[in-house]
Short mmCIF file of C-alpha atoms in Angstrom, two decimals:
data_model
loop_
_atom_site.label_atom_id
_atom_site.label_comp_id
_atom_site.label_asym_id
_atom_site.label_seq_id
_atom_site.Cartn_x
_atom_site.Cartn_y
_atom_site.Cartn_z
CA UNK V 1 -31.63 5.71 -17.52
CA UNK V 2 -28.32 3.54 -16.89
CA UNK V 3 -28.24 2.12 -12.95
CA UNK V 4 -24.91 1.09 -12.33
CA UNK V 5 -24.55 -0.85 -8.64
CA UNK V 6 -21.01 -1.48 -7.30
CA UNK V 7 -19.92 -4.45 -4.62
CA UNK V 8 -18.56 -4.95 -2.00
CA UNK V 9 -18.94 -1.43 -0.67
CA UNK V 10 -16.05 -2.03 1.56
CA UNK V 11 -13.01 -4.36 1.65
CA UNK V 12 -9.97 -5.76 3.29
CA UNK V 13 -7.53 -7.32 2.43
CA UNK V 14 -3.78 -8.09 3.40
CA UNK V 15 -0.96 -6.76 1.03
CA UNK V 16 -0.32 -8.42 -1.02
CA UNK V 17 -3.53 -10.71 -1.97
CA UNK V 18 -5.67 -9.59 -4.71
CA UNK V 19 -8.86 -7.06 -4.48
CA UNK V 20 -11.89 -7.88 -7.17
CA UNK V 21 -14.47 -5.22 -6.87
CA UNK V 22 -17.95 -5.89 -9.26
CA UNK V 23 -20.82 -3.84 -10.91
CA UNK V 24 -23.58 -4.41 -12.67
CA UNK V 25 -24.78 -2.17 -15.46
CA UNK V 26 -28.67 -2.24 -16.65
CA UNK V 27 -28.45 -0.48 -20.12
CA UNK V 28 -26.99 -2.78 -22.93
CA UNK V 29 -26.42 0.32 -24.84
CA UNK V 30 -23.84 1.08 -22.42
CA UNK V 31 -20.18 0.59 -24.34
CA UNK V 32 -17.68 2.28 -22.61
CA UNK V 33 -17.09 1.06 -18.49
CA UNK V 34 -13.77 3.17 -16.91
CA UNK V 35 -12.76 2.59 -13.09
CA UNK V 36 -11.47 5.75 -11.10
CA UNK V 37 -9.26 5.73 -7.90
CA UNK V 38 -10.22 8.52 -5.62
CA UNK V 39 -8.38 9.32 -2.67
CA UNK V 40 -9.91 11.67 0.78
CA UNK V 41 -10.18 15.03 -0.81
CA UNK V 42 -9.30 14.29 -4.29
CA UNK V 43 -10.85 14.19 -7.59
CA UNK V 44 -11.58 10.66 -9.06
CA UNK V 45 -8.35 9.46 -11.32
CA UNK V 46 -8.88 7.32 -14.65
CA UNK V 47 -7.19 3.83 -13.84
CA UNK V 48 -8.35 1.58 -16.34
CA UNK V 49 -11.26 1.43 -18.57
CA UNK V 50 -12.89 -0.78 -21.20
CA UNK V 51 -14.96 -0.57 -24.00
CA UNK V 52 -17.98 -2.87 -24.76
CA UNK V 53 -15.82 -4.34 -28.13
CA UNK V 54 -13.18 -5.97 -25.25
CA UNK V 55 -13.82 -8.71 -22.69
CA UNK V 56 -10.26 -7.84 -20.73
CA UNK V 57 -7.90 -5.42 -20.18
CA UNK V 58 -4.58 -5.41 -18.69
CA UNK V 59 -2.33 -2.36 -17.19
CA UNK V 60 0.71 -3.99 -14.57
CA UNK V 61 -1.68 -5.37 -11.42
CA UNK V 62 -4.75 -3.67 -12.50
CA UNK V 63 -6.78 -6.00 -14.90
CA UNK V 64 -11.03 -5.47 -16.07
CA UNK V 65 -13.15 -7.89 -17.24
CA UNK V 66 -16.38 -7.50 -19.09
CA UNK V 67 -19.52 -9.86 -19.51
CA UNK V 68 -21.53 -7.84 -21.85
CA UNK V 69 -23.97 -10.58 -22.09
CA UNK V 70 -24.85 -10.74 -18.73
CA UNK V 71 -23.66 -6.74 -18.39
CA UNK V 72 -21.21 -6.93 -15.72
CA UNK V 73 -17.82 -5.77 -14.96
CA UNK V 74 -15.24 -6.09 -12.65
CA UNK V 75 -11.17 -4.15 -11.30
CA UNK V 76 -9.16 -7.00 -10.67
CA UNK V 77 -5.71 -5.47 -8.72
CA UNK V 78 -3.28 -7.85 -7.48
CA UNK V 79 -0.14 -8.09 -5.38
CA UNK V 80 -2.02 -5.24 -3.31
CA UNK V 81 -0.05 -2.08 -1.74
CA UNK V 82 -0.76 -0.05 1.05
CA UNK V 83 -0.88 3.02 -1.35
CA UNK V 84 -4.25 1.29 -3.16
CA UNK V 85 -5.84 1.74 -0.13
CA UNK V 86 -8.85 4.28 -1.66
CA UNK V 87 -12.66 4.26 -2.80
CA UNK V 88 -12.72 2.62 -6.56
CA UNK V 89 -15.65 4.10 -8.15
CA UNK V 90 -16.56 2.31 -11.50
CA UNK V 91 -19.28 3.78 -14.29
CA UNK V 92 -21.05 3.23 -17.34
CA UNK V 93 -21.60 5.22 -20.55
CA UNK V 94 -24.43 5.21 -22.57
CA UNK V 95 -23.70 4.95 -26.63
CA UNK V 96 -26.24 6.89 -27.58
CA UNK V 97 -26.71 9.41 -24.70
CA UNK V 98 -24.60 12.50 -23.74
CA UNK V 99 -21.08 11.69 -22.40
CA UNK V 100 -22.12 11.72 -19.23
CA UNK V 101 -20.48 9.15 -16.57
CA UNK V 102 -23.20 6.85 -14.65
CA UNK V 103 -21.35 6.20 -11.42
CA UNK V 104 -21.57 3.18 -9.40
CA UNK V 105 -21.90 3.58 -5.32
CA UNK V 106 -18.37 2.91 -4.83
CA UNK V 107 -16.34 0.39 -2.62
CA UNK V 108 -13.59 1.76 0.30
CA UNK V 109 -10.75 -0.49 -0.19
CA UNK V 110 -8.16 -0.98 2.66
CA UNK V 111 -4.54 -2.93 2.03
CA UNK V 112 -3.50 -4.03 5.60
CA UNK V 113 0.29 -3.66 5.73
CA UNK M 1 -2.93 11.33 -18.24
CA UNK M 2 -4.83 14.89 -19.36
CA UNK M 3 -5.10 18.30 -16.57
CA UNK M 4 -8.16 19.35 -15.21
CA UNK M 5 -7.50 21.88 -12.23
CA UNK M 6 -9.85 23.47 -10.17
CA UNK M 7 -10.25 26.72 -8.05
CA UNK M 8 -10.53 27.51 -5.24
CA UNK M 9 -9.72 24.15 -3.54
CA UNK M 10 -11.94 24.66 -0.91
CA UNK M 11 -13.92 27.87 0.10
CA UNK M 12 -15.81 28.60 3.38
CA UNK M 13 -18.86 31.14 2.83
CA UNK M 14 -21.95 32.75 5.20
CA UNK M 15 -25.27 31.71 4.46
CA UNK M 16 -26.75 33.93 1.75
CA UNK M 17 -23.43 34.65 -0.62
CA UNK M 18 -22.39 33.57 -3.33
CA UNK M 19 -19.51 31.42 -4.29
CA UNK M 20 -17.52 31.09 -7.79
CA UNK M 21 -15.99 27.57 -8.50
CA UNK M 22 -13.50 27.38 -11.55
CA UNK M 23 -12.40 24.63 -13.86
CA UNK M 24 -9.84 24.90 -16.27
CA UNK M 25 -8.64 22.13 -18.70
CA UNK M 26 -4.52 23.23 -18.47
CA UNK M 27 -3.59 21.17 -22.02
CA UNK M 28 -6.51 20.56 -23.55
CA UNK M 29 -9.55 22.18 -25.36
CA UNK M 30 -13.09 21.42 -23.78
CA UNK M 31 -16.05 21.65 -25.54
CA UNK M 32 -17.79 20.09 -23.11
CA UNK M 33 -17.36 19.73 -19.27
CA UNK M 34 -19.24 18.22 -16.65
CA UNK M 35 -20.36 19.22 -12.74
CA UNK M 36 -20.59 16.57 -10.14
CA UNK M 37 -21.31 17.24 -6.38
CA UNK M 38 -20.47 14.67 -3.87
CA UNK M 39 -22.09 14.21 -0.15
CA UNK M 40 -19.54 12.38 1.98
CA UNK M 41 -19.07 8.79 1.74
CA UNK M 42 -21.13 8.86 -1.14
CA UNK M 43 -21.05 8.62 -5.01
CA UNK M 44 -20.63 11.34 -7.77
CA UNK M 45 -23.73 12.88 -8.76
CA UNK M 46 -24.22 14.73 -11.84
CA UNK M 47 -25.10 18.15 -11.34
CA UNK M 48 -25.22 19.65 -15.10
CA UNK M 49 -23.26 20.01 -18.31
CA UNK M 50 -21.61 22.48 -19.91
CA UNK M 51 -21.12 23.36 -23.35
CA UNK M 52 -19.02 25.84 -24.58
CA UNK M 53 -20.64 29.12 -26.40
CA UNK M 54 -24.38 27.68 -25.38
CA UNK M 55 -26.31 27.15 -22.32
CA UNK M 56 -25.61 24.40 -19.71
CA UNK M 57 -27.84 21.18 -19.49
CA UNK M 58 -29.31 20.94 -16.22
CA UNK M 59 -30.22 16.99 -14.63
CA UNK M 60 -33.77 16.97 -13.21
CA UNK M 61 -33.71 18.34 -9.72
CA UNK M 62 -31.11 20.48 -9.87
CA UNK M 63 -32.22 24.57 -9.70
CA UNK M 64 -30.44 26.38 -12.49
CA UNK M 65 -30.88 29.79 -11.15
CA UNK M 66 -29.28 27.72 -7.83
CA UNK M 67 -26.45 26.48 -9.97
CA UNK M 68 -25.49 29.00 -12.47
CA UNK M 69 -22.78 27.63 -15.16
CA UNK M 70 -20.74 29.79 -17.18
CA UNK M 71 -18.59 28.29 -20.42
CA UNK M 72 -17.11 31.01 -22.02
CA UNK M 73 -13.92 29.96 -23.45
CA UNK M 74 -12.45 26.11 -24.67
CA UNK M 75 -10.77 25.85 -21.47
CA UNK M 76 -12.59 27.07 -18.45
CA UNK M 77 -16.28 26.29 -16.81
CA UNK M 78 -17.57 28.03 -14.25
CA UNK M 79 -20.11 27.07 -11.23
CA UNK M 80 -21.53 29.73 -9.56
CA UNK M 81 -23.38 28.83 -5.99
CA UNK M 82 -25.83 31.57 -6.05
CA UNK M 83 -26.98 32.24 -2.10
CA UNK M 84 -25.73 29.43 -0.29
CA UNK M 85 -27.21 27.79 2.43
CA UNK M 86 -25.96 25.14 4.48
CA UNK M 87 -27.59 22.10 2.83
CA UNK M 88 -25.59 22.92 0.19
CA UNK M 89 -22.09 22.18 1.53
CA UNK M 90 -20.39 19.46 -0.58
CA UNK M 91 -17.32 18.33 -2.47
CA UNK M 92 -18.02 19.81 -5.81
CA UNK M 93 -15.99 18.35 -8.90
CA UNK M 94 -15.73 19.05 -12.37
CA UNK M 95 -14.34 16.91 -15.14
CA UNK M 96 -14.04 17.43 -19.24
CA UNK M 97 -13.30 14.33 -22.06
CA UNK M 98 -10.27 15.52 -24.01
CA UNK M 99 -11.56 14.24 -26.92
CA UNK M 100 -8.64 12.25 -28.37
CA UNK M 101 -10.53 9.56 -27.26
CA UNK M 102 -13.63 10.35 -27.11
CA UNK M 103 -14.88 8.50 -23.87
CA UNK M 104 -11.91 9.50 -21.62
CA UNK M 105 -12.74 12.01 -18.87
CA UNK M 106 -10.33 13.47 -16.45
CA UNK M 107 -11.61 14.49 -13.22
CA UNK M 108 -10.19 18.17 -11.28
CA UNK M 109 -9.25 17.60 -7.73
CA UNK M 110 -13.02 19.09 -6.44
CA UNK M 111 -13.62 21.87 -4.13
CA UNK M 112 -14.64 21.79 -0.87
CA UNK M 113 -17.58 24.19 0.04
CA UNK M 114 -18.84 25.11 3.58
CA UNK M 115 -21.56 27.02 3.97
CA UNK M 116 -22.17 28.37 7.79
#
């Protein structure tokens, strides 16, 4: 099945600057990669996503890139806020499976005002 | 974005009960929806999926007569914790593609159980 591993699993940084969080997907059928936002307590919320026929995606300061060829993908925010301060969770789809989610491990992300 | 709510929010239970969990797509119909549980600090793990009409498709490991799932109608799921024991406390979170595009999921807000 699809293994999907996510770093860094935490991360700082000072408003303002720019957050990259990566994963690595291990099944090229995989073709559709989204990105949720889940704050303490909360269910996960769609942020971006990207499908395997795009190599970047823009919405504001959240941007995704995709290396199919060496199947990785990565959230790009920038001019970071307090309020992003959450876990980003990204995940892989499988073309030909179910449409279940593969999720990656996660990475705690804290803007220092 | 699409609605996805679920209900109770959080539930507290003694060890041995049982304990209903309900998702309901609010503007959309689901076919499909799917059940995660989530340990703390940790990642979403698929529990099982549930089709509308027909019987829910387990993931290896997880007990089915543990985990019963109910889809009776295009908008609500149901997850049934049958005799709960502590080990199964967790953050327990449903979500359901809408299906206007067909890889989109939307994710309820979860429910926390404790069992004592």
């Amino acid at each position: 099945g699809e293994n999907v591993e996510q770093h860094p699993s935490t991360l700082s940084v000072q408003e303002g600057d720019s957050a990259v969080i990566k994963c690595t997907y291990s099944d090229s059928a995989s073709n559709y990669f989204p990105w949720y936002k889940q704050e303490l307590g909360k269910g996960p919320q769609l942020i971006i996503d990207i499908r395997s026929n795009v190599g970047e995606k823009k919405d504001q300061r959240i941007a995704v890139t995709l290396n199919k060829t060496a199947k990785h993908f990565s959230l790009h925010i920038t001019e970071t806020q307090p309020e992003d301060s959450a876990v980003y969770f990204c995940a892989a789809r499988v073309q030909t499976g179910a449409n279940n989610l593969f999720f990656g491990t996660g990475t705690r992300l804290t803007v220092i005002p | 974005g699409a609605v996805v709510s679920q209900h109770p929010s959080w539930v507290i239970c003694k060890s041995g009960t049982s304990v209903k969990i309900e998702c309901r797509s609010l503007d959309f119909q689901a076919t499909t929806m799917f059940w995660y549980r989530q340990f703390p600090k940790q990642s979403l793990m698929l529990m099982a999926t549930s089709n509308e009409g027909s019987k829910a498709t387990y993931e290896q490991g997880v007990e089915k007569d543990k985990f019963l799932i109910n889809h009776a109608s295009l908008t609500l799921s149901t997850l049934t914790v049958t005799s709960a024991h502590p080990e199964d406390s967790s953050f327990y979170i449903c979500s359901a593609p809408t299906g206007f595009k067909i890889d989109e999921q939307f994710f309820g807000p979860g429910t926390r159980l404790t069992v004592l």
